[in-house]
Amino acid sequence: METTKKLIVGMFVGGCLLLFGLGLFLIGNSNQLFTKSFNVYAEFSKITGIQNGGKVRVAGMDAGTVTRIEVPTGPEGKFRIHFRIVEKLHPIVRQDSIATIQTDGLLGNKYLQIEAGSSNVELALKDSQIQSKEPFDWGDLMDEMNGVVKQVNGIMAGVKDQLVSTLTEIQGTVKSANHLIKDATPNVKSILASADRISANLQEIIDGVQKGQGTVGALFKDKELYASIKRSADKTERVVDNIRDTSASAMKIVNKVEESDIVPEVQRSIKNLQQITLQVKDAVDKFQSASGEGGVGENLQRTLADAHEAMSDLSDNTEALKHNFLFRGFFKKRGFYDLGALTTPEYKNPAFAKGFKKHRVWLDSVDLFTKDAKGLELLSVEGKVKLDEAMTDILKFPRNGPLMLEGFAAEGTPAQQHLVARRRAVRVQAYIVDRFHLRPSYVGVVSMGAEPADKGTVVGFKEGVGIVTFYK
Amino acid sequence: MSDEPTPAIRFDGVSKSFGSRVVLKDVSFSVATGTAFVLLGRSGTGKSVTLKLICGLLKADSGSVFVNGEDITNLDSDQLATTRKRIGFLFQSAALFDSISVGENVAFPLRRHTSKPDAEIREEAKSILEKLGLGKEYDSMPGDLSGGMRKRAGLARALAVEPSILLVDEPSAGLDPITSSEIDDLLIDVKTNRKATLVIVTHNIPSARRIADRMAFLDNGQLVAEGTVEELEKSEHQLVRDCMKSKQGG
Amino acid sequence: MENAERAIEWFGGLSLFAGQVIRNSFSPPFEFTEILKQIFEIGWRSAPLIILSGLAVGSVLSMHTRSTLERFGAESMIPTALAFALVKETGPLVTGLLVSGRVGAGIGAELGGMRVTEQIDALESLAVNSFKYLVVTRVVACVVAMPLLTVLMNFAGVLGGFFAETLVSGSSFTFYFNTAFSSLSFSDYIPPTIKTTVFGFIIGTTSAFLGYNATGGAEGVGRAATQSVVLSSIFLIVCNVLLVKFIFFLYPGSGS
């Protein structure tokens, strides 16, 4: 064996080992293995798949790796994730830095994100604990939002009750209180409307997810929408906290009013009216803005306005989410996005419920409605029997598309026609949804106004309700 | 027996079979040091097997093989290697290592078994090749040589470590009569000048007559006749006598 | 039935042979010079083949991943995806198959040829342990060369991917290599590379076994060469399944 051959072998082996080492170095470098670093840890109740060797990023910059994961000893315990951060980034890791578990890109690995801290807080100590925020989970957001919605609902109900009771208690006694309530009521109402809408939207999205129409993880692609939802959710949460605080103070005042026995007093005796009025006025003054800045009334106003804004944001966002391409398929397949927002031209458009077959049952308004004292149409007993019969026919068909209630009316101006037609359909909707336990979001109402009757059946114009089921 | 010198090779009731095929059956003979022993016999009668048994490439099923008085049937590979260093083997096809040059083939055993410096080994290999008329072929590859030259190169390699025993398998196979007799001359030279013991397997009767001190005839795995050329010519076996009369190798 | 019996017997022979190889690899004398020579033959001489194939495989993989990832708008993941595919599986396996083709056939034919032309007997007659000299050296050289060639293949692959990628998107060399390796962890890189030593052992042992025990003249040599390639490829692929599973077992993290 000649020397040259030996030389070549040496170069070959050495070169390959060098390449291998280069690979090691590149990997180690990206994991910050060769840089001076310090160890800290954070605790999470769930770690959503983060692993030993997982990446750690400080404010988005690669900063180290997860070194060890301690498993909790009991179900109430938390996972303790130990990780390294390069010394270079230590100045921005403060004691108020927060660790979260994030996903890298669309379908990427999990990594630990450490937010930069505040400059007036001390540096995070070595081997100390970093505060953590539980991993964000779409399901959690749903739960959270559900919770928030419920909370809002509850609080709203509470606030409303309180307001209403306060209202009745002091109505006619103190005008300023009236003003306050008047100012608050529209806000409260619109908040409640938004809340209803959010829960409906979320319900539909959850339906979509369950049907496998959208991968939750893939939602992250629509970053802007996601961030927007998250912002709204955060805001809502904050607002709800405020509302809670404010309503608690409101409650106190109401209690005070109650404690002062003004209500029975009012009822009992008119003689003491003057005195009572003064007492109540005093209480309401406090309620309104007695203590100058941060007055409860003002606070409540502001919070409610905030809540209103946040809730309508959230409502818009959930609506946008429905149109997100991942869910679009589901809604397309279903044939409609939101029956509640359906306009008559949209309904008449052939694109509506494309690909569905339909079955129609016609009911004359004469058979369905009686008129009450004010001349409003209500469902008659016979009408309900008719509806039951009609629904038995309708329910024979597969329930996989929308059920539309078309209202027809031909009397009066077009606006009156529209309103009457709509009311008729709404009456029928209310009855059948309740009676046959239908899913409200699948039962739509559309006002068709005046339309010539089908040939041969009825003469003149259609007066009544058509029940149309769409199916596949 | 005791006062006689130890024979270079002695077979004592050796049997060997491959599967169900019996190749040697209770074969006994001995070869005195410094003599040439020719094994004759028809193809497939176990002549090559006999050579491989001597050199330990095969192991006898029963009986003993003695080389320079030492029973090699039960040696481990290290001890066998020591024995083999004293034995040269010229294979039928010469069995030169075709990945290295002719010179390196000859130098190979020297490199393996001596710690001489490279230049000295090359010098030695070259001188062996020169003696066998291959002085110019040191750097040729074995594939480029003619049959006779390969045989001579194989002989050169076998002789490189100066063996006391030389085993030769079919020295004239595939060679023309002139080349074949050149090889015979070389073998005789080895016997007389190096005082080596030769065991030669051949079909070529004329060349066997030239070289052999003693001969043996194998038939069906058994030694049917053993003795000098004259003794075999008068053998009671028709087959042996017929064979001895043939003029051609075959 | 008889075939099955023969196959089992053959496999038993191979296993004993492999055991003998392992035993002999650790007992002196060590044929260092011969091992170096075989590393030259098996490693260095295979390098051009491996590098060329690596460049080709890498660029093709890159083109495919591009067309797939483009759909998700994840072009930035191309180097990562390519490095993952290459380093974790494609590199080792393709290298194994290429080496079993080139080297397996070579060993089978060379040892087969030496067997039928009595060169192995000649070696023995020259007091050389032919097993150590011919078989162990080749197996050891395969074991040493395989991971080295795999590293070459991986880097050539990433380089090929870079060429393919830079033509389309003009990404920079440093960026490409950094991204390619940044998402890998040591457990993605080291075990798959080390496992190729087993591939080397399989290729070396199987083809040496077939060559060393070849019979039947030139035809037998041809048979030994062909079977060396076929059988060592099959064993390698099957064994890879076990090895991958085993690596997951050792490094559960590398499964994702």
PDB file of C-alpha atoms in Angstrom, chain A residues 1 5-6 8-9 12-13 16-17 19-24 26-28 30-31 33-34 51 53 55 106 109 221, chain C residues 33 36-37 39-41 43-44 47 72 148-149 151-152 155 177-178 181-186 189-190 193 253 256:
ATOM      1  CA  MET A   1       0.000   0.000   0.000  1.00  0.00           C
ATOM      2  CA  LYS A   5      -3.216   5.887  -0.865  1.00  0.00           C
ATOM      3  CA  LYS A   6      -2.781   6.160   2.860  1.00  0.00           C
ATOM      4  CA  ILE A   8      -6.042   9.773   0.491  1.00  0.00           C
ATOM      5  CA  VAL A   9      -7.691   7.496   3.040  1.00  0.00           C
ATOM      6  CA  PHE A  12     -11.214  11.012   3.085  1.00  0.00           C
ATOM      7  CA  VAL A  13     -11.853   9.889   6.655  1.00  0.00           C
ATOM      8  CA  CYS A  16     -15.978  13.198   6.246  1.00  0.00           C
ATOM      9  CA  LEU A  17     -15.514  13.495   9.998  1.00  0.00           C
ATOM     10  CA  LEU A  19     -18.310  17.425   7.613  1.00  0.00           C
ATOM     11  CA  PHE A  20     -20.034  15.435  10.326  1.00  0.00           C
ATOM     12  CA  GLY A  21     -18.598  17.795  12.896  1.00  0.00           C
ATOM     13  CA  LEU A  22     -19.809  20.744  10.847  1.00  0.00           C
ATOM     14  CA  GLY A  23     -23.305  19.262  10.966  1.00  0.00           C
ATOM     15  CA  LEU A  24     -23.031  18.854  14.726  1.00  0.00           C
ATOM     16  CA  LEU A  26     -24.659  23.821  12.869  1.00  0.00           C
ATOM     17  CA  ILE A  27     -27.241  21.942  14.916  1.00  0.00           C
ATOM     18  CA  GLY A  28     -25.601  22.783  18.204  1.00  0.00           C
ATOM     19  CA  SER A  30     -28.931  26.695  16.370  1.00  0.00           C
ATOM     20  CA  ASN A  31     -29.692  25.140  19.722  1.00  0.00           C
ATOM     21  CA  LEU A  33     -25.283  24.752  22.847  1.00  0.00           C
ATOM     22  CA  PHE A  34     -21.950  26.463  22.530  1.00  0.00           C
ATOM     23  CA  GLN A  51     -40.119  18.079  24.370  1.00  0.00           C
ATOM     24  CA  GLY A  53     -34.441  19.745  23.332  1.00  0.00           C
ATOM     25  CA  LYS A  55     -36.499  25.432  21.256  1.00  0.00           C
ATOM     26  CA  LEU A 106     -48.419  26.289  10.398  1.00  0.00           C
ATOM     27  CA  ASN A 109     -42.883  22.121  16.480  1.00  0.00           C
ATOM     28  CA  LYS A 221     -52.669  30.361   9.289  1.00  0.00           C
TER      29      LYS A 221
ATOM     30  CA  THR C  33      -2.809  -1.914   6.238  1.00  0.00           C
ATOM     31  CA  LEU C  36      -6.875   1.077   5.123  1.00  0.00           C
ATOM     32  CA  LYS C  37      -6.652  -0.331   1.632  1.00  0.00           C
ATOM     33  CA  ILE C  39     -11.420   1.849   3.140  1.00  0.00           C
ATOM     34  CA  PHE C  40      -9.708   3.330   0.117  1.00  0.00           C
ATOM     35  CA  GLU C  41     -11.521   0.894  -2.180  1.00  0.00           C
ATOM     36  CA  GLY C  43     -14.997   4.487   0.896  1.00  0.00           C
ATOM     37  CA  TRP C  44     -12.922   6.725  -1.321  1.00  0.00           C
ATOM     38  CA  ALA C  47     -17.312   8.856  -2.878  1.00  0.00           C
ATOM     39  CA  PHE C  72     -49.346  25.838   2.005  1.00  0.00           C
ATOM     40  CA  LEU C 148     -18.628   8.602   6.352  1.00  0.00           C
ATOM     41  CA  LEU C 149     -20.326   8.128   3.007  1.00  0.00           C
ATOM     42  CA  VAL C 151     -22.328  12.192   5.854  1.00  0.00           C
ATOM     43  CA  LEU C 152     -21.111  12.902   2.328  1.00  0.00           C
ATOM     44  CA  PHE C 155     -24.174  17.209   2.678  1.00  0.00           C
ATOM     45  CA  PHE C 177     -27.491  25.699   5.356  1.00  0.00           C
ATOM     46  CA  ASN C 178     -28.357  27.385   8.634  1.00  0.00           C
ATOM     47  CA  PHE C 181     -29.760  22.320  10.113  1.00  0.00           C
ATOM     48  CA  SER C 182     -31.365  24.666  12.603  1.00  0.00           C
ATOM     49  CA  SER C 183     -34.512  22.632  13.136  1.00  0.00           C
ATOM     50  CA  LEU C 184     -32.657  19.372  13.537  1.00  0.00           C
ATOM     51  CA  SER C 185     -31.701  18.132  16.936  1.00  0.00           C
ATOM     52  CA  PHE C 186     -28.796  15.853  17.740  1.00  0.00           C
ATOM     53  CA  TYR C 189     -28.673  13.657  13.222  1.00  0.00           C
ATOM     54  CA  ILE C 190     -26.459  11.309  15.208  1.00  0.00           C
ATOM     55  CA  THR C 193     -25.782   8.390  10.909  1.00  0.00           C
ATOM     56  CA  GLY C 253     -38.143  12.582  20.809  1.00  0.00           C
ATOM     57  CA  SER C 256     -41.929  13.396  15.636  1.00  0.00           C
TER      58      SER C 256
END
